[in-house]
Coordinates of C-alpha atoms in Angstrom, one line a residue:
Chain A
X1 CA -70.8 116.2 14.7
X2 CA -68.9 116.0 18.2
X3 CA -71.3 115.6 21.2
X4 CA -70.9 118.9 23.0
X5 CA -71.9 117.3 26.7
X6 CA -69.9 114.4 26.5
X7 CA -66.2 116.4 25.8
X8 CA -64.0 117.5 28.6
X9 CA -63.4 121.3 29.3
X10 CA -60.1 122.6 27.7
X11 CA -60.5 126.7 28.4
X12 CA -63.0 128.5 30.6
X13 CA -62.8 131.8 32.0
X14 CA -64.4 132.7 35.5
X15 CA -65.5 136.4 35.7
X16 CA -63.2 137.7 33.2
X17 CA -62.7 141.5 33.0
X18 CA -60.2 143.5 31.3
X19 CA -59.7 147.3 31.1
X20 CA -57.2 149.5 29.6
X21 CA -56.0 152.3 30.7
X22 CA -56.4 155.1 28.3
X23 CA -53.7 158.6 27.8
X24 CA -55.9 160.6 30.6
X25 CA -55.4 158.1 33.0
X26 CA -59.2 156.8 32.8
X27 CA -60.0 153.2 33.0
X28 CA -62.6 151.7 30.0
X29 CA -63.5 148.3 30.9
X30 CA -63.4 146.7 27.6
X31 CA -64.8 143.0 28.9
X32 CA -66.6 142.9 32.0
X33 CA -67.6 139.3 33.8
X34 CA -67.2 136.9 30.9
X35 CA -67.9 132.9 31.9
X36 CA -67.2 130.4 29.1
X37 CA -66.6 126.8 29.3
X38 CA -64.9 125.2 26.0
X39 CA -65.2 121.4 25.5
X40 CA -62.1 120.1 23.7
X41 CA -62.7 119.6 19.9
X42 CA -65.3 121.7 19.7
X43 CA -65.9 124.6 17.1
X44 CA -66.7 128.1 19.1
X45 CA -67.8 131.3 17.9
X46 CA -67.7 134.1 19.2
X47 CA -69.8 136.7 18.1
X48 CA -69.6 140.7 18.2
X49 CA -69.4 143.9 16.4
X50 CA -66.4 145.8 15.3
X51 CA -64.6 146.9 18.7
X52 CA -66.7 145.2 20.8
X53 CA -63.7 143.5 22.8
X54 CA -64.3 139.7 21.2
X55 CA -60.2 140.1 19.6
X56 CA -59.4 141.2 23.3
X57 CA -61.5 138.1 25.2
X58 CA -59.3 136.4 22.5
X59 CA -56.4 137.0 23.5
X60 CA -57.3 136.6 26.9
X61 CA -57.9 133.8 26.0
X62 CA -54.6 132.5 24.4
X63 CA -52.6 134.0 27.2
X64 CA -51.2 136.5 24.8
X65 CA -53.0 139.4 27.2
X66 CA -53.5 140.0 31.3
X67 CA -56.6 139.7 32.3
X68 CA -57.4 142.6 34.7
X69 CA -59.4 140.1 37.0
X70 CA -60.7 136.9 37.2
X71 CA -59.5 133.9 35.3
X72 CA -58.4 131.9 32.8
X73 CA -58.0 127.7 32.8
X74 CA -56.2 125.6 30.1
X75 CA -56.7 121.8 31.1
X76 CA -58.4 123.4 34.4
X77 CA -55.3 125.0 35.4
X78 CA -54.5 128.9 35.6
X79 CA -52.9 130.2 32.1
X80 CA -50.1 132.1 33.0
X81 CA -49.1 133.7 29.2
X82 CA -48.9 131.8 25.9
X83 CA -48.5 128.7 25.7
X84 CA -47.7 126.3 22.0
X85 CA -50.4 124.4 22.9
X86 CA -52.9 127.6 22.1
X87 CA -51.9 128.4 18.4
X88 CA -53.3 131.8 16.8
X89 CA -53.9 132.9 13.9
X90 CA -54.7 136.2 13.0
X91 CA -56.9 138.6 10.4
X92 CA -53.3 139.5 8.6
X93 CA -52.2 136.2 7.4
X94 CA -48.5 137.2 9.2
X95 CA -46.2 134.8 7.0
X96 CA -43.0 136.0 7.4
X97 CA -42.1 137.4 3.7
X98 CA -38.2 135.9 4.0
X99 CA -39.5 132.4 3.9
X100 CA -41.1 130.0 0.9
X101 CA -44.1 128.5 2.0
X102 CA -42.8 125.4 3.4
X103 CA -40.1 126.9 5.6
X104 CA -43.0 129.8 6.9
X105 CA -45.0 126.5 7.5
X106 CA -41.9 124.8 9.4
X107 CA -40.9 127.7 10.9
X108 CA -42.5 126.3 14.7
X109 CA -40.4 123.9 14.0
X110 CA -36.9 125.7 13.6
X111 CA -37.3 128.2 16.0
X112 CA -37.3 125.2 18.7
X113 CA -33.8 124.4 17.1
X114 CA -35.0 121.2 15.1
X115 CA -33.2 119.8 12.6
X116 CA -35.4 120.2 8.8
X117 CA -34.9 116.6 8.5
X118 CA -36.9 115.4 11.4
X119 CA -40.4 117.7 10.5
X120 CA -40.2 118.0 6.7
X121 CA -42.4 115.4 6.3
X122 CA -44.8 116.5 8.4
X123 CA -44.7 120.0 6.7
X124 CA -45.0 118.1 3.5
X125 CA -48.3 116.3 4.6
X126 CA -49.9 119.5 6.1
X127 CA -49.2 121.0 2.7
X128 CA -50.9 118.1 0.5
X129 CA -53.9 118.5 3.4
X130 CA -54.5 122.2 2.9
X131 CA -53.7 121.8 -0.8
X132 CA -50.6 123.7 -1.2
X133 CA -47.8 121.4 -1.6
X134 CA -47.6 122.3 -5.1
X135 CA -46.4 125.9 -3.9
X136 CA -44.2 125.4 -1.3
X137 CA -41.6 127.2 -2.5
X138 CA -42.9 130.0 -3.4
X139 CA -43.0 133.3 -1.4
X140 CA -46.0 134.6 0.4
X141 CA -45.8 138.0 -2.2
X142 CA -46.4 135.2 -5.5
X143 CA -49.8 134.0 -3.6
X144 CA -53.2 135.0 -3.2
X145 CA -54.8 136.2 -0.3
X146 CA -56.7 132.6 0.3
X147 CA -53.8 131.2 -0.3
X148 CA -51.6 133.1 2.3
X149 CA -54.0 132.4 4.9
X150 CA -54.1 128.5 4.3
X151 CA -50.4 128.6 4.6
X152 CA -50.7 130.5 8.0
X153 CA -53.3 127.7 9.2
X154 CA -51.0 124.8 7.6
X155 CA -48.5 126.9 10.0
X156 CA -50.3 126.9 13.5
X157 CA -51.6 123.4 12.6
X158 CA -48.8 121.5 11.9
X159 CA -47.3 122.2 15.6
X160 CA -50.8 120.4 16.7
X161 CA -51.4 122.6 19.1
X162 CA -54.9 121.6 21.2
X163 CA -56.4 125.0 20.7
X164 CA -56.7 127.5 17.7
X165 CA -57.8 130.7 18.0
X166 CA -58.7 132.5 14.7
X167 CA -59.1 136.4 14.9
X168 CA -61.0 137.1 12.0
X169 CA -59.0 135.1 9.4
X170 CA -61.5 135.4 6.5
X171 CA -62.2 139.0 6.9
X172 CA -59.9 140.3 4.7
X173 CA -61.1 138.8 1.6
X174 CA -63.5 138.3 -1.3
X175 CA -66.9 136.3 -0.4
X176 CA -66.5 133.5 -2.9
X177 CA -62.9 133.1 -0.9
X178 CA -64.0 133.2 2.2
X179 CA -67.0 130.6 1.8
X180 CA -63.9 128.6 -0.1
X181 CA -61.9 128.8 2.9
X182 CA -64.9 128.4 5.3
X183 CA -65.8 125.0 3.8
X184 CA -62.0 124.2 4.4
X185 CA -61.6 125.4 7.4
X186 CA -64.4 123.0 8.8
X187 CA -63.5 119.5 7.0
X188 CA -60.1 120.6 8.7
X189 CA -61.5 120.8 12.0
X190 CA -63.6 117.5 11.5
X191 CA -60.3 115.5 10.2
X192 CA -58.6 116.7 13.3
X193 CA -59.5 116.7 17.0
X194 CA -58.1 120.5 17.9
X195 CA -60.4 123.2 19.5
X196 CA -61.2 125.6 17.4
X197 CA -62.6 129.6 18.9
X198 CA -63.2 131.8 15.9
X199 CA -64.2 135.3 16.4
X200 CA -66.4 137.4 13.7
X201 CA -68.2 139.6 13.2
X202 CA -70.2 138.1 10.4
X203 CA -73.6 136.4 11.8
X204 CA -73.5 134.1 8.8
X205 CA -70.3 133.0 9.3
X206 CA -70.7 132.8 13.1
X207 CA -73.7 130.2 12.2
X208 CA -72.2 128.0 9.2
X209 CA -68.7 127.1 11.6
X210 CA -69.8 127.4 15.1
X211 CA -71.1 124.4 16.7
X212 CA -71.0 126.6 20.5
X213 CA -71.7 130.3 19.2
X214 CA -71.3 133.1 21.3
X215 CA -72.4 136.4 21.3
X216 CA -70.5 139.5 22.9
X217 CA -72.6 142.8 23.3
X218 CA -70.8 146.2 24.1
X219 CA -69.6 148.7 26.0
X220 CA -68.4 146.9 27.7
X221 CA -68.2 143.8 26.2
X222 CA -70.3 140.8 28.3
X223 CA -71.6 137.6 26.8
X224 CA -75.6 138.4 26.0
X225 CA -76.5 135.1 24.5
X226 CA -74.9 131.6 23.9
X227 CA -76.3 128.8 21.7
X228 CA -75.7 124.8 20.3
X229 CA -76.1 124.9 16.9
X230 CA -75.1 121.2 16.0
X231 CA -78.4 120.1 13.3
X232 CA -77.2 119.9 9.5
X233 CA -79.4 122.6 8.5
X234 CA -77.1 125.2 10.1
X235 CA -74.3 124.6 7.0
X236 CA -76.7 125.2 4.9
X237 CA -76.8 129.3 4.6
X238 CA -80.1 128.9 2.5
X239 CA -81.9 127.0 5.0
X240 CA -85.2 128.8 6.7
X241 CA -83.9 127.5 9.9
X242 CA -80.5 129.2 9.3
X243 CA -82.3 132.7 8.2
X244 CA -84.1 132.7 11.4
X245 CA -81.3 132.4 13.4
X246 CA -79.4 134.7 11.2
X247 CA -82.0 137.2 11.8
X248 CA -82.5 137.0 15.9
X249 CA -78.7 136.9 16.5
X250 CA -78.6 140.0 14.1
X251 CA -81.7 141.5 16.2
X252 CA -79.4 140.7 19.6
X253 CA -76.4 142.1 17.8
X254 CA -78.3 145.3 17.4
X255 CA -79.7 145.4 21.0
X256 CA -83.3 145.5 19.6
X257 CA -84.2 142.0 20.3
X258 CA -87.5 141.4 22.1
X259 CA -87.1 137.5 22.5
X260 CA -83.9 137.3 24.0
X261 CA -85.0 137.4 28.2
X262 CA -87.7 135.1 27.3
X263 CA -85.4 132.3 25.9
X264 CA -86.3 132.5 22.1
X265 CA -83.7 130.2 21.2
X266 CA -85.1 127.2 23.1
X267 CA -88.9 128.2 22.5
X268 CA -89.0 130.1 19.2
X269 CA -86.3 128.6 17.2
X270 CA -86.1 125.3 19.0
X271 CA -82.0 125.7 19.5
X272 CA -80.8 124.5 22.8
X273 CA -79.4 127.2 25.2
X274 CA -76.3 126.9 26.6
X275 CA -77.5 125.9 30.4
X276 CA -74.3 126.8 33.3
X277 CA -74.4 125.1 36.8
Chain B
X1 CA -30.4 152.3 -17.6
X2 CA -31.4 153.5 -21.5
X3 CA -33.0 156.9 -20.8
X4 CA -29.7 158.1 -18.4
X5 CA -27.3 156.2 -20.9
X6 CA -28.5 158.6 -23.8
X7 CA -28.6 161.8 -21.0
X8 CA -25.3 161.5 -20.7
X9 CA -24.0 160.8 -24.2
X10 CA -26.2 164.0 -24.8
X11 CA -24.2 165.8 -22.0
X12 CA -20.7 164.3 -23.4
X13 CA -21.3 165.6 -26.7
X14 CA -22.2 169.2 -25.7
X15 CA -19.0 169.5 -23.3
X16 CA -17.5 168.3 -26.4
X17 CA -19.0 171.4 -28.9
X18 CA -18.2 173.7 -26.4
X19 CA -14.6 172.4 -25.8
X20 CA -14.2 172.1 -29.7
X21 CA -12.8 175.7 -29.7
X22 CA -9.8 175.7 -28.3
X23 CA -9.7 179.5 -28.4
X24 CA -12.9 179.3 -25.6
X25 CA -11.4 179.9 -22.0
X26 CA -13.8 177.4 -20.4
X27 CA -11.6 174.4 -22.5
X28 CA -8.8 175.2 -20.2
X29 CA -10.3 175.0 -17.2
X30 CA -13.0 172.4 -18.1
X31 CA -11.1 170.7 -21.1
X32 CA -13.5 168.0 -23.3
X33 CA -13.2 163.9 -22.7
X34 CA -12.0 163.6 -26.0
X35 CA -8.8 166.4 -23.9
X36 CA -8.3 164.5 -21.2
X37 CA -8.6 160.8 -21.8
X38 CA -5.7 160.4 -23.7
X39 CA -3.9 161.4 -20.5
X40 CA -4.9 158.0 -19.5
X41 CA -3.2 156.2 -22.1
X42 CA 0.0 158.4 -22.7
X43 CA 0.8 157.9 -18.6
X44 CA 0.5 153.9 -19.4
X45 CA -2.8 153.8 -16.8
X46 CA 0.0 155.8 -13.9
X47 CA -0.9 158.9 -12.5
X48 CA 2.0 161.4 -11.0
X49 CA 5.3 161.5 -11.0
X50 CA 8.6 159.2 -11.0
X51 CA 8.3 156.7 -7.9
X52 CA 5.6 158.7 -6.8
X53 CA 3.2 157.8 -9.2
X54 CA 0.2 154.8 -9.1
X55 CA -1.7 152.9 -11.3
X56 CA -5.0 154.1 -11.5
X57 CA -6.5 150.8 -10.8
X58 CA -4.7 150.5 -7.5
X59 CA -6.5 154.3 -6.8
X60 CA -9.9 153.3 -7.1
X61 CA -9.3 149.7 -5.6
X62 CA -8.2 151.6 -2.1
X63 CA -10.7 153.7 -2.3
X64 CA -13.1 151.0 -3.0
X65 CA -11.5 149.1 -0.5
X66 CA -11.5 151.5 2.1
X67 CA -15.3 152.6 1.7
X68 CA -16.7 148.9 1.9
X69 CA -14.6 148.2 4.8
X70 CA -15.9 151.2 6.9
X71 CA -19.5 150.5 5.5
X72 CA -19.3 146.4 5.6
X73 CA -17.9 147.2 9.9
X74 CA -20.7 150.3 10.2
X75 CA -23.7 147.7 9.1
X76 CA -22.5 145.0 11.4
X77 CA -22.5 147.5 14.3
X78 CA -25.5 149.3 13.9
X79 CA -27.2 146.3 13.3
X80 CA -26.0 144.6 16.9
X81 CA -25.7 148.2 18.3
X82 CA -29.5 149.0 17.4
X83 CA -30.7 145.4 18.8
X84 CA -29.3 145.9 22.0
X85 CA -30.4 149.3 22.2
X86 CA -33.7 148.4 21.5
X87 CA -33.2 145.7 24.0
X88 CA -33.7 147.5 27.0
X89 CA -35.7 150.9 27.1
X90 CA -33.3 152.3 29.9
X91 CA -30.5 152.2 26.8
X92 CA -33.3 154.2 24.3
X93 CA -33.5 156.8 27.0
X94 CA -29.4 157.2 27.7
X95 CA -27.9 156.1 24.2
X96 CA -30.4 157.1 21.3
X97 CA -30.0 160.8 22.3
X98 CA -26.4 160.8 22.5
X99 CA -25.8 158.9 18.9
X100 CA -28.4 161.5 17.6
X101 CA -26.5 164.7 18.7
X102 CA -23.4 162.6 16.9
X103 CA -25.0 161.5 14.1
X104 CA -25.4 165.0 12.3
X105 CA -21.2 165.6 12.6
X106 CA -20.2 165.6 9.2
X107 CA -17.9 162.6 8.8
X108 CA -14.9 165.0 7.3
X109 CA -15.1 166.6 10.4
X110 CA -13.4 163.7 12.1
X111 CA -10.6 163.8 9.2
X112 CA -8.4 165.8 12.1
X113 CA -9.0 163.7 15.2
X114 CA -8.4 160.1 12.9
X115 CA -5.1 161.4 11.6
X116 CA -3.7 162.4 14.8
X117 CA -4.9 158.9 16.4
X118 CA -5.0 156.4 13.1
X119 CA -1.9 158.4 11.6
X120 CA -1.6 158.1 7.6
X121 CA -3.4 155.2 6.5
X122 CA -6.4 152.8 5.9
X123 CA -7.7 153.1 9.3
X124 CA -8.4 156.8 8.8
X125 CA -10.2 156.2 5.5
X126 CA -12.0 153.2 7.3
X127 CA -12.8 155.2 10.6
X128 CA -14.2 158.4 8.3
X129 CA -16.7 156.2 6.6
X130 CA -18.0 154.6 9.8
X131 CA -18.4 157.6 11.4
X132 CA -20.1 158.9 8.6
X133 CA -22.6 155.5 8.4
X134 CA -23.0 154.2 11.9
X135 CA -25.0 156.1 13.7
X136 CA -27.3 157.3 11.4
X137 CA -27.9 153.3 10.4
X138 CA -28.0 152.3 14.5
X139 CA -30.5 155.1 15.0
X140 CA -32.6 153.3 12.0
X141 CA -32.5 150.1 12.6
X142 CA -33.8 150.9 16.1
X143 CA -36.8 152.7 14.7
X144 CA -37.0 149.4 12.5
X145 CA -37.1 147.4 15.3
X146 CA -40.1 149.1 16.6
X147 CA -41.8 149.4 13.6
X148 CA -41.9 145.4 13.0
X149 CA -45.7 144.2 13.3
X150 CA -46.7 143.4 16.6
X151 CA -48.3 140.1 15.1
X152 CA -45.1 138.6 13.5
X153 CA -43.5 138.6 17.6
X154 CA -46.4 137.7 18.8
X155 CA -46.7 134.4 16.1
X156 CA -42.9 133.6 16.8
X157 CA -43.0 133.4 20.6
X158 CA -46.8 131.4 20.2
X159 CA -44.4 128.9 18.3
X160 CA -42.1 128.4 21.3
X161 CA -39.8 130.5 20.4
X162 CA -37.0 131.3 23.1
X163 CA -36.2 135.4 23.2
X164 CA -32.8 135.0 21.4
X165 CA -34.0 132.8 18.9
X166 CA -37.2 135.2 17.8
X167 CA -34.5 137.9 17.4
X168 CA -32.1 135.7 15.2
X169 CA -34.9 134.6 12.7
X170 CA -37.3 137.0 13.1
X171 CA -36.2 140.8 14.3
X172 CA -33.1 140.4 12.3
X173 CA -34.4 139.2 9.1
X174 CA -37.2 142.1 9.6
X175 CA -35.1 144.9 9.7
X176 CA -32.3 143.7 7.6
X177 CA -33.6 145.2 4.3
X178 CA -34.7 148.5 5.1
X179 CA -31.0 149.3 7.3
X180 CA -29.3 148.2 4.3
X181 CA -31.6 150.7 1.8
X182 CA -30.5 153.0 4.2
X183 CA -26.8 151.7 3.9
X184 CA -26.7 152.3 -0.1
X185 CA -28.3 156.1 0.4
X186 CA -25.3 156.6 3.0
X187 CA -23.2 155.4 0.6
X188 CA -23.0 159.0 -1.7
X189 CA -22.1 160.5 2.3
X190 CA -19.2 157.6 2.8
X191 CA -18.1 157.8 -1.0
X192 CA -18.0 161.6 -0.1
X193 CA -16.5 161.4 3.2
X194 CA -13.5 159.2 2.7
X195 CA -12.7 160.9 -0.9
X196 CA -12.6 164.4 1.2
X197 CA -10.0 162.4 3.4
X198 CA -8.2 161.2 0.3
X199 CA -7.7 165.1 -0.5
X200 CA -6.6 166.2 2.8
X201 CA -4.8 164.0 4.7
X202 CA -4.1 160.9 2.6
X203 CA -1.4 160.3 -0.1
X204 CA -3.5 157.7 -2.6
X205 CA -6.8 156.7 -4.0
X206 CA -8.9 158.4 -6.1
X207 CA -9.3 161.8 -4.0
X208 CA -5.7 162.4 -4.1
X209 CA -5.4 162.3 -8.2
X210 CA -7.3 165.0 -8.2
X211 CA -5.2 166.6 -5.9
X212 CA -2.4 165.6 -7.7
X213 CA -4.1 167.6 -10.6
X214 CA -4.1 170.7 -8.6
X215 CA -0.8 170.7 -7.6
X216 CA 0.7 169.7 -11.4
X217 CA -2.1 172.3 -12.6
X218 CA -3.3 169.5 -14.3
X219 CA -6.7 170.3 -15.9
X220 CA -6.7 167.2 -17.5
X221 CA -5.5 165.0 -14.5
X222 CA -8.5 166.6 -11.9
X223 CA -11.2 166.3 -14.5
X224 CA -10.1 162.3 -15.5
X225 CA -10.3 162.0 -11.3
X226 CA -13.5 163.5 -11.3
X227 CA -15.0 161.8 -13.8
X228 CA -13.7 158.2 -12.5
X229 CA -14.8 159.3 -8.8
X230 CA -18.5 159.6 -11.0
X231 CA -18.0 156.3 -12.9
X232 CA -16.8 154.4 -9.9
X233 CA -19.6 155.4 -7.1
X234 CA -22.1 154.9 -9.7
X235 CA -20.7 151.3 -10.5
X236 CA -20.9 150.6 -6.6
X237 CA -24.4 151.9 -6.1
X238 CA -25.6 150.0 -8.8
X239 CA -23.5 146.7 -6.7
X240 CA -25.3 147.8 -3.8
X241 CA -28.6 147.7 -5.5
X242 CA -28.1 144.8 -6.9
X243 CA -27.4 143.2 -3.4
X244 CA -30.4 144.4 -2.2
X245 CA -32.5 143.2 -5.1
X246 CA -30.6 139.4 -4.3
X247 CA -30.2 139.3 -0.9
X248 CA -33.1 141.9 0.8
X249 CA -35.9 141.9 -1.8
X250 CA -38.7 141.5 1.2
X251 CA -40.7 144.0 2.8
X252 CA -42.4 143.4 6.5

């Protein structure tokens, strides 16, 4: 386990809002005054329910969206739009059906104009790593859902980018695949030194990967609680510890929790708060 | 392939017990295959007269010729025609509705116009079909363009991809098989068109043996044209779909 205290900031936002603007011309604030720090190779989740605005902080936080005020800093400078070096992955896997595996997988490669000779190894090792080499040249129609979405991780890795965001990727499928994919999904992040920000909206799943989580109450969305979950016995889904967490976060999920303003987390489950200067 | 195989043999052999009797009025007007086939072979595979007359192959081959030529130039341009449309929403606003008040023309209706400027030959023929395919297919593949998942875009450009780049291996590759779905159902309009072109204005391919049939008042001679005008778009729709199945089997 990385020590959270001892890691550089990557991303943090400074009183992040965004609204939209909706067909009558009214504003709905989606995010309102969101402040998050990030510490490079770190595992964050973010936590929320169903249109809640944690996709949208996100994006905001990839650069792929405007912020309508405040800000966002990659490597403690301003992010002005996307860059490589934040990789995304998304709830629909989003292979491009054209392409066998291996080319969907060296596809950030090609579409910087490089030759295949000069990354096809590296697409080969990814491959072996997320234990698809065996089908690389098959089509993203001849494999299963698990599969497809290891490919597009094997994809937004292989580039190395320093961040990856992940909207959801396990939502879409069965739970014996996603606790699969889960388990893979965290021996990647320890075999590699990239930051990963997953957003769910599955406690459970916000618990067992996140070593920062975060939780994002609505309307509009603003961060309502922030924890460091880095003992063993939150990857074990089974563990009392776990249950109780799993219960309070689902308590503050729902609004109805009676603990939060008096800091349940350090006091009642003995879980360190996330303290800001 | 089976079930329409044995539909037809069914249909064959009832236009044959109805054509048996040669004292039955329809026979001269709609005379049996087992009537008109044989014209085929008696003429040596030539159809009309003296130094006039063709071989049949040579008949279907320019009409062949001339309705992939119009299509193969009609895909091309719609497809670069749609992307640059789509480019820019200024262009959406000005072009789209003008190609949509063309678009519904029916492509004979040009047959005039491309005589008096192309005169008597390919070009017409060519000109008909793309008339009769371009618009329609650039209209498409703009609405194909927008249609393409936000996400795929948004994963190309997160990869570093430059603008014209995303467009060459990802818009185009996106839209490519649903334009050309929409190519092969145009096809039965360009088959149409250019055979219509064939009959008025133009002195071979396979619209003009029929028309050679009329003016011999050859019963025979239209219904052979007629059925090889069936045979042959058939045969080239089953090409077409073939192509597809190869070379555009993905959906986005």
């Amino acid at each position: 386990m990385k020590l959270i205290e001892a890691l550089p900031t990557v991303l943090s936002c400074r009183n992040l809002s965004k609204s939209f603007r909706g067909s009558h011309k009214q504003e709905t604030v989606v995010l309102a005054d969101i402040n998050l720090e990030i510490c490079k190779g770190t595992f964050v989740t973010i936590l929320g329910q169903s249109g809640g605005g944690k996709s949208t902080l996100l994006k905001l936080l990839g650069g792929f969206l405007p912020s309508s005020s405040g800000k966002v800093l990659f490597n403690g400078h301003p992010l002005k739009g996307n860059t490589p070096d934040i990789g995304m992955i998304f709830q629909d896997h989003n292979l491009y059906p054209w392409m066998a595996v291996e080319q969907n997988v060296g596809f950030g490669f090609k579409i910087k104009g490089e030759k295949p000779g000069k990354y096809k190894h590296l697409v080969h090792e990814i491959l072996d790593t997320v234990g698809l080499f065996h089908a690389r040249k098959l089509y993203p129609h001849q494999l299963s859902g698990g599969m497809r979405q290891r490919v597009a991780i094997a994809r937004s890795i292989v580039v190395k980018p320093t961040v990856l965001l992940l909207d959801e990727p396990f939502s879409a499928l069965d739970v014996q695949l996603r606790r699969r994919l889960q388990e893979f999904l965290l021996a990647l992040w320890s075999e590699m030194n990239t930051t990963m920000i997953l957003v769910t909206h599955n406690v459970e799943e916000a618990i067992l990967l996140g070593q920062n989580l975060v939780v994002v109450g609505d309307s509009p969305g603003r961060i309502v609680e922030e924890v460091q979950i880095s003992d063993a016995q939150y990857r074990d889904r089974y563990h009392p510890d776990f249950l109780r967490l799993q219960r309070y976060l689902e308590s503050v999920l729902e609004g109805t929790s009676k603990e939060q303003e008096n800091g349940c987390c350090e006091e009642i489950l003995a879980i360190p708060r996330i303290q800001r200067n | 392939m089976i079930c329409g195989m044995f539909s037809c043999f069914v249909l064959i052999c009832i236009w044959e017990l109805v054509g048996f009797n040669p004292a039955n009025p329809l026979t001269q007007v709609l005379p049996p295959p087992s009537k008109f086939l044989p014209v085929l072979f008696e003429s040596d595979f030539k159809i009309g007269l003296g130094s006039q007359s063709t071989s049949i192959y040579q008949s279907v081959f320019v009409t062949l010729f001339r309705v992939f030529a119009g299509m193969t130039i009609a895909f091309l341009a719609a497809i670069v025609c749609g992307m640059l449309i789509s480019l820019s929403e200024w262009a959406e606003l000005f072009i789209l509705p003008v190609l949509g008040v063309i678009a519904p023309i029916a492509p004979i209706a040009w047959v005039p116009l491309a005589l008096v400027v192309f005169g008597i030959s390919n070009l017409t023929a060519i000109f008909i079909v793309f008339m009769g395919v371009f618009f329609t297919l650039t209209i498409a593949t703009v609405a194909e363009i927008k249609r393409i998942p936000e996400n795929l875009l948004i994963t190309a450009r997160n990869l570093a991809g430059n603008r014209f780049n995303v467009w060459r291996m990802v818009v185009m590759p996106a839209v490519l098989p649903s334009v050309f779905t929409l190519l092969r159902l145009n096809f039965i309009a360009a088959w149409m068109a250019v055979l219509a072109a064939e009959m008025t204005g133009l002195r071979d391919g396979l619209g003009s043996v029929v028309m050679t049939g009329r003016n011999l008042f050859n019963s025979n001679l239209i219904l052979l044209g007629i059925c090889i005008i069936g045979i042959s778009g058939f045969a080239v729709d089953r090409l077409l779909l073939l192509i597809q199945r190869k070379f555009f089997w993905w959906k986005v």
